[in-house]
C-alpha cells in the first residue's frame, strides 16, 4: 500500500483534537514524519509474506 493511500483521509486537526501522540499534527509536514516509520515496514512485512510467515502486531 503506498504511503499516500495510508494518509489520504487522515485529518491532522482531528488527530490533534483527540490528542494522538506526538501532538504536533498541526505543524506543516507532520504527516510526512510518519513516513519514516512506515517505509521500513513495507519490506519487513513483504519479506514475511513471501516466507509465508505471520505477523503479530501489538498496538498499545
mmCIF file of C-alpha atoms in Angstrom:
data_model
loop_
_atom_site.group_PDB
_atom_site.id
_atom_site.type_symbol
_atom_site.label_atom_id
_atom_site.label_comp_id
_atom_site.label_asym_id
_atom_site.label_seq_id
_atom_site.Cartn_x
_atom_site.Cartn_y
_atom_site.Cartn_z
ATOM 1 C CA UNK A 1 0.000 0.000 0.000
ATOM 2 C CA UNK A 2 1.520 3.345 -0.983
ATOM 3 C CA UNK A 3 2.081 5.821 1.839
ATOM 4 C CA UNK A 4 -0.176 8.398 0.169
ATOM 5 C CA UNK A 5 -3.046 5.882 0.410
ATOM 6 C CA UNK A 6 -2.370 5.431 4.129
ATOM 7 C CA UNK A 7 -2.640 9.150 4.895
ATOM 8 C CA UNK A 8 -5.237 10.106 2.246
ATOM 9 C CA UNK A 9 -8.184 10.552 4.617
ATOM 10 C CA UNK A 10 -6.236 11.487 7.734
ATOM 11 C CA UNK A 11 -7.189 14.852 9.204
ATOM 12 C CA UNK A 12 -4.284 16.341 11.218
ATOM 13 C CA UNK A 13 -6.692 18.644 13.082
ATOM 14 C CA UNK A 14 -8.693 15.651 14.256
ATOM 15 C CA UNK A 15 -5.518 13.872 15.422
ATOM 16 C CA UNK A 16 -4.660 16.933 17.496
ATOM 17 C CA UNK A 17 -8.225 17.268 18.835
ATOM 18 C CA UNK A 18 -8.251 13.690 20.157
ATOM 19 C CA UNK A 19 -4.686 14.072 21.476
ATOM 20 C CA UNK A 20 -2.976 11.399 19.368
ATOM 21 C CA UNK A 21 0.737 11.249 20.245
ATOM 22 C CA UNK A 22 3.077 13.042 19.364
ATOM 23 C CA UNK A 23 0.723 16.072 19.443
ATOM 24 C CA UNK A 24 2.344 18.118 16.673
ATOM 25 C CA UNK A 25 -0.092 17.239 13.910
ATOM 26 C CA UNK A 26 -0.924 20.898 13.324
ATOM 27 C CA UNK A 27 2.645 21.569 12.120
ATOM 28 C CA UNK A 28 3.392 21.596 8.396
ATOM 29 C CA UNK A 29 4.610 18.223 7.152
ATOM 30 C CA UNK A 30 3.619 16.358 10.314
ATOM 31 C CA UNK A 31 2.021 13.503 8.398
ATOM 32 C CA UNK A 32 5.203 13.163 6.357
ATOM 33 C CA UNK A 33 7.012 12.400 9.654
ATOM 34 C CA UNK A 34 5.051 9.136 9.779
ATOM 35 C CA UNK A 35 6.674 8.024 6.522
ATOM 36 C CA UNK A 36 9.930 7.443 8.399
ATOM 37 C CA UNK A 37 8.171 4.768 10.436
ATOM 38 C CA UNK A 38 6.040 3.392 7.591
ATOM 39 C CA UNK A 39 8.659 2.931 4.852
ATOM 40 C CA UNK A 40 10.819 0.367 6.746
ATOM 41 C CA UNK A 41 7.723 -1.725 7.468
ATOM 42 C CA UNK A 42 6.965 -2.282 3.788
ATOM 43 C CA UNK A 43 9.940 -4.584 3.037
ATOM 44 C CA UNK A 44 9.678 -6.165 6.507
ATOM 45 C CA UNK A 45 6.048 -7.210 6.003
ATOM 46 C CA UNK A 46 6.768 -8.110 2.379
ATOM 47 C CA UNK A 47 9.571 -10.481 3.400
ATOM 48 C CA UNK A 48 7.330 -12.121 5.988
ATOM 49 C CA UNK A 49 4.566 -12.578 3.403
ATOM 50 C CA UNK A 50 6.957 -14.110 0.861
ATOM 51 C CA UNK A 51 8.237 -16.508 3.539
ATOM 52 C CA UNK A 52 4.674 -17.468 4.467
ATOM 53 C CA UNK A 53 5.178 -16.100 7.967
ATOM 54 C CA UNK A 54 2.535 -14.439 10.118
ATOM 55 C CA UNK A 55 2.975 -11.039 11.733
ATOM 56 C CA UNK A 56 1.981 -10.238 15.290
ATOM 57 C CA UNK A 57 1.236 -6.532 15.743
ATOM 58 C CA UNK A 58 0.865 -5.075 19.205
ATOM 59 C CA UNK A 59 -0.705 -1.628 19.432
ATOM 60 C CA UNK A 60 -0.517 -0.152 22.886
#
